[in-house]
CSV table of C-alpha atoms in Angstrom, one decimal:
chain,number,residue,atom,x,y,z
O,548,UNK,CA,-19.0,2.4,26.7
O,549,UNK,CA,-17.7,5.4,24.8
O,550,UNK,CA,-15.2,7.6,26.6
O,551,UNK,CA,-15.9,11.3,27.1
O,552,UNK,CA,-13.7,14.3,27.3
O,553,UNK,CA,-14.7,17.6,29.0
O,554,UNK,CA,-12.9,20.8,29.9
O,555,UNK,CA,-11.4,20.8,33.4
O,556,UNK,CA,-13.1,24.0,34.5
O,557,UNK,CA,-15.2,26.8,33.3
O,558,UNK,CA,-16.5,30.2,34.6
O,559,UNK,CA,-19.9,31.7,34.0
O,560,UNK,CA,-21.4,35.0,35.1
O,561,UNK,CA,-24.5,34.8,37.1
O,562,UNK,CA,-27.6,35.2,35.0
O,563,UNK,CA,-25.9,34.2,31.8
O,564,UNK,CA,-26.2,30.9,30.0
O,565,UNK,CA,-23.6,28.3,30.9
O,566,UNK,CA,-22.7,26.1,27.9
O,567,UNK,CA,-20.7,22.9,29.0
O,568,UNK,CA,-19.3,20.9,26.1
O,569,UNK,CA,-18.6,17.2,25.9
O,570,UNK,CA,-16.8,15.2,23.3
O,571,UNK,CA,-17.8,11.6,22.8
O,572,UNK,CA,-16.4,10.8,19.4
O,573,UNK,CA,-16.5,7.0,19.8
O,574,UNK,CA,-20.2,6.9,20.8
O,575,UNK,CA,-22.2,4.1,19.2
O,576,UNK,CA,-25.7,4.1,18.0
O,577,UNK,CA,-27.2,2.4,21.0
O,578,UNK,CA,-25.6,4.7,23.7
O,579,UNK,CA,-27.3,7.5,25.6
O,580,UNK,CA,-25.6,10.7,26.7
O,581,UNK,CA,-26.3,11.5,30.3
O,582,UNK,CA,-25.5,14.6,32.4
O,583,UNK,CA,-25.1,14.6,36.1
O,584,UNK,CA,-23.8,17.2,38.5
O,585,UNK,CA,-22.3,17.1,41.9
O,586,UNK,CA,-22.5,20.0,44.3
O,587,UNK,CA,-19.8,20.0,46.9
O,588,UNK,CA,-19.7,16.8,48.8
O,589,UNK,CA,-23.3,15.9,47.9
O,590,UNK,CA,-24.5,12.8,45.9
O,591,UNK,CA,-24.5,13.2,42.1
O,592,UNK,CA,-27.8,14.7,40.8
O,593,UNK,CA,-29.4,13.7,37.5
O,594,UNK,CA,-29.8,16.6,35.1
O,595,UNK,CA,-30.9,15.3,31.7
O,596,UNK,CA,-30.2,12.7,29.1
O,597,UNK,CA,-30.7,12.1,25.4
O,598,UNK,CA,-30.1,9.8,22.5
O,599,UNK,CA,-30.3,11.7,19.2
O,600,UNK,CA,-32.7,14.6,19.6
O,601,UNK,CA,-32.2,17.7,21.6
O,602,UNK,CA,-33.8,17.6,25.0
O,603,UNK,CA,-35.1,20.2,27.4
O,604,UNK,CA,-36.4,19.9,31.0
O,605,UNK,CA,-36.8,22.3,33.9
O,606,UNK,CA,-33.2,22.2,34.7
O,607,UNK,CA,-31.3,22.4,31.4
O,608,UNK,CA,-31.2,21.8,27.7
O,609,UNK,CA,-29.1,19.2,25.9
O,610,UNK,CA,-27.9,19.7,22.4
O,611,UNK,CA,-26.5,16.7,20.6
O,612,UNK,CA,-24.7,17.2,17.3
O,613,UNK,CA,-26.1,15.4,14.3
O,614,UNK,CA,-23.2,13.0,14.1
O,615,UNK,CA,-23.6,12.4,17.9
O,616,UNK,CA,-19.9,12.9,18.5
O,617,UNK,CA,-20.4,15.8,20.9
O,618,UNK,CA,-23.0,17.5,23.0
O,619,UNK,CA,-23.5,20.6,25.0
O,620,UNK,CA,-25.4,21.0,28.3
O,621,UNK,CA,-27.0,24.4,28.5
O,622,UNK,CA,-28.0,26.0,31.8
O,623,UNK,CA,-30.1,29.0,30.5
O,624,UNK,CA,-29.7,31.4,33.5
O,625,UNK,CA,-26.9,30.2,35.7
O,626,UNK,CA,-27.2,31.0,39.4
O,627,UNK,CA,-24.6,30.7,42.2
O,628,UNK,CA,-26.3,27.4,43.2
O,629,UNK,CA,-25.3,25.9,39.9
O,630,UNK,CA,-21.7,26.0,40.9
O,631,UNK,CA,-20.8,22.3,40.8
O,632,UNK,CA,-18.9,19.6,38.9
O,633,UNK,CA,-20.7,18.5,35.8
O,634,UNK,CA,-20.3,15.0,34.5
O,635,UNK,CA,-21.0,13.9,30.9
O,636,UNK,CA,-21.5,10.1,30.7
O,637,UNK,CA,-22.2,7.8,27.8
O,638,UNK,CA,-23.9,4.5,28.5
O,639,UNK,CA,-25.5,1.7,26.6
O,640,UNK,CA,-29.3,1.7,26.2
O,641,UNK,CA,-29.4,-2.1,26.2
O,642,UNK,CA,-32.1,-3.5,28.5
O,643,UNK,CA,-29.7,-6.0,30.0
O,644,UNK,CA,-27.2,-3.3,30.8
O,645,UNK,CA,-28.1,-3.4,34.5
O,646,UNK,CA,-24.6,-4.1,35.6
O,647,UNK,CA,-22.9,-1.4,33.6
O,648,UNK,CA,-21.9,1.4,35.9
O,649,UNK,CA,-21.8,5.0,35.1
O,650,UNK,CA,-18.2,5.9,34.4
O,651,UNK,CA,-17.7,9.2,36.1
O,652,UNK,CA,-14.6,10.9,34.9
O,653,UNK,CA,-13.1,14.1,36.3
O,654,UNK,CA,-16.0,16.2,34.9
O,655,UNK,CA,-16.1,20.0,34.4
O,656,UNK,CA,-15.9,22.2,37.4
O,657,UNK,CA,-18.3,25.1,36.7
O,658,UNK,CA,-17.9,28.2,38.8
O,659,UNK,CA,-20.8,30.7,38.6
O,660,UNK,CA,-19.5,34.1,39.5
O,661,UNK,CA,-21.5,37.0,40.9
N,146,UNK,CA,-40.6,9.8,49.0
N,147,UNK,CA,-37.2,10.0,50.8
N,148,UNK,CA,-35.5,8.6,47.7
N,149,UNK,CA,-32.1,7.0,48.5
N,150,UNK,CA,-30.9,7.4,52.1
N,151,UNK,CA,-27.6,6.3,53.6
N,152,UNK,CA,-26.6,5.6,57.2
N,153,UNK,CA,-24.3,6.8,58.8
N,154,UNK,CA,-23.4,10.2,57.3
N,155,UNK,CA,-19.9,10.1,58.8
N,156,UNK,CA,-17.7,7.5,60.6
N,157,UNK,CA,-14.2,7.2,61.9
N,158,UNK,CA,-12.6,3.8,62.1
N,159,UNK,CA,-9.3,2.4,63.3
N,160,UNK,CA,-7.4,0.1,61.0
N,161,UNK,CA,-8.7,-3.4,61.3
N,162,UNK,CA,-12.1,-2.5,62.6
N,163,UNK,CA,-15.2,-3.5,60.8
N,164,UNK,CA,-18.4,-1.7,59.9
N,165,UNK,CA,-21.5,-1.8,57.7
N,166,UNK,CA,-22.9,1.0,55.6
N,167,UNK,CA,-26.6,0.9,55.0
N,168,UNK,CA,-28.4,2.1,51.8
N,169,UNK,CA,-32.2,2.3,51.7
N,170,UNK,CA,-34.5,3.2,48.8
N,171,UNK,CA,-38.2,3.7,48.7
N,172,UNK,CA,-38.7,3.8,45.0
N,173,UNK,CA,-39.1,0.0,44.5
N,174,UNK,CA,-36.0,-0.1,42.3
N,175,UNK,CA,-34.6,-3.4,41.3
N,176,UNK,CA,-31.0,-2.3,40.8
N,177,UNK,CA,-28.7,-0.9,43.5
N,178,UNK,CA,-25.1,0.2,43.4
N,179,UNK,CA,-22.2,1.1,45.7
N,180,UNK,CA,-19.6,3.6,44.6
N,181,UNK,CA,-16.6,5.2,46.2
N,182,UNK,CA,-15.3,8.7,45.5
N,183,UNK,CA,-11.7,9.7,46.4
N,184,UNK,CA,-10.7,13.4,46.6
N,185,UNK,CA,-10.7,15.1,43.2
N,186,UNK,CA,-11.8,12.0,41.3
N,187,UNK,CA,-14.9,10.6,39.8
N,188,UNK,CA,-16.9,7.7,41.2
N,189,UNK,CA,-15.8,4.1,40.9
N,190,UNK,CA,-18.2,1.2,41.2
N,191,UNK,CA,-17.6,-1.3,44.1
N,192,UNK,CA,-20.4,-3.7,44.0
N,193,UNK,CA,-23.9,-3.8,42.5
N,194,UNK,CA,-27.2,-5.8,42.8
N,195,UNK,CA,-29.8,-6.6,40.1
N,196,UNK,CA,-32.4,-7.9,42.6
N,197,UNK,CA,-33.0,-9.2,46.1
N,198,UNK,CA,-30.6,-11.9,46.9
N,199,UNK,CA,-28.2,-11.1,44.1
N,200,UNK,CA,-24.9,-9.2,44.1
N,201,UNK,CA,-22.0,-8.8,41.7
N,202,UNK,CA,-18.5,-7.2,41.7
N,203,UNK,CA,-17.8,-3.8,40.2
N,204,UNK,CA,-14.6,-2.1,39.3
N,205,UNK,CA,-13.0,-2.0,42.8
N,206,UNK,CA,-14.5,-4.8,45.0
N,207,UNK,CA,-11.5,-5.9,47.0
N,208,UNK,CA,-11.9,-5.4,50.7
N,209,UNK,CA,-15.7,-5.0,50.6
N,210,UNK,CA,-18.7,-7.4,50.8
N,211,UNK,CA,-22.3,-6.7,50.1
N,212,UNK,CA,-25.7,-8.1,50.8
N,213,UNK,CA,-29.2,-7.5,49.4
N,214,UNK,CA,-31.5,-9.4,51.7
N,215,UNK,CA,-34.4,-7.0,51.2
N,216,UNK,CA,-35.2,-5.3,47.9
N,217,UNK,CA,-35.1,-1.9,49.5
N,218,UNK,CA,-31.8,-2.3,51.3
N,219,UNK,CA,-28.2,-2.7,50.1
N,220,UNK,CA,-25.5,-3.2,52.7
N,221,UNK,CA,-21.8,-2.5,52.2
N,222,UNK,CA,-19.5,-4.2,54.7
N,223,UNK,CA,-15.8,-3.6,55.5
N,224,UNK,CA,-14.5,-6.6,57.4
N,225,UNK,CA,-11.1,-5.2,58.2
N,226,UNK,CA,-10.8,-1.5,57.4
N,227,UNK,CA,-7.6,-0.1,55.9
N,228,UNK,CA,-6.5,3.6,55.4
N,229,UNK,CA,-6.9,3.1,51.7
N,230,UNK,CA,-10.6,2.8,52.2
N,231,UNK,CA,-10.9,6.3,53.5
N,232,UNK,CA,-13.3,7.8,51.0
N,233,UNK,CA,-16.8,9.0,50.4
N,234,UNK,CA,-19.3,6.2,49.7
N,235,UNK,CA,-22.3,6.7,47.5
N,236,UNK,CA,-25.2,4.4,47.0
N,237,UNK,CA,-27.5,4.6,43.9
N,238,UNK,CA,-30.6,2.8,42.7
N,239,UNK,CA,-32.3,2.4,39.3
N,240,UNK,CA,-35.6,1.0,38.1
N,241,UNK,CA,-36.0,-1.7,35.4
N,242,UNK,CA,-37.4,0.5,32.7
N,243,UNK,CA,-35.4,1.2,29.5
N,244,UNK,CA,-34.0,4.4,31.2
N,245,UNK,CA,-30.6,4.1,32.7
N,246,UNK,CA,-31.0,6.9,35.2
N,247,UNK,CA,-29.5,6.2,38.6
N,248,UNK,CA,-30.5,8.1,41.7
N,249,UNK,CA,-27.9,8.8,44.3
N,250,UNK,CA,-27.9,9.0,48.1
N,251,UNK,CA,-26.2,11.8,50.0
N,252,UNK,CA,-23.1,9.8,50.8
N,253,UNK,CA,-21.2,8.4,53.8
N,254,UNK,CA,-17.8,9.9,54.6
N,255,UNK,CA,-15.5,7.3,56.1
N,256,UNK,CA,-12.1,8.0,57.6
N,257,UNK,CA,-9.9,5.1,58.5
N,258,UNK,CA,-7.0,5.9,60.8
């Protein structure tokens, strides 16, 4: 699976949009981009995922560049409860990929400030 | 749906003691995983299972054993605990659709003295 790089930490003002970047320049055509977050000491929480097109759900939006080498997770109106570590993960979409674990790197520590 | 649950939430062991961590899921998922997370680090896969009665090694399997006797349960065993196994353990499960989304439990915090 392609490796990802993310900034170590970011700050965001409460109520503003939080834009978290992720670089995955070695991604291949059959790999998804997944985003999870982990709020202090809790289990990782699924946020969103995408392949080529931009995606939006009730939690966030995912913008994937046309060449798929990078993506941005957008939390449109960040709240204090969005303070967490955010993980960008790339994983194969192959149906027999049941054994491939999610590689959780250090992630980005997002601090939402009042 | 309770989703993925883990038992116990916290445990303290002495070196050499044994214990079993239980993971249960009520989503009828085929695939289940055990991860460990050390302070300030990401998750690392210990073992996983692709179905009842099957298990396989992940990235860091040494010192752990697993069993999947029932589809909804995945057990992680430590036969002789070591201080290096002090960590937070997370279980996850996934269905068999094309999506790769894993759903995680709340974690078990283990301290080995």
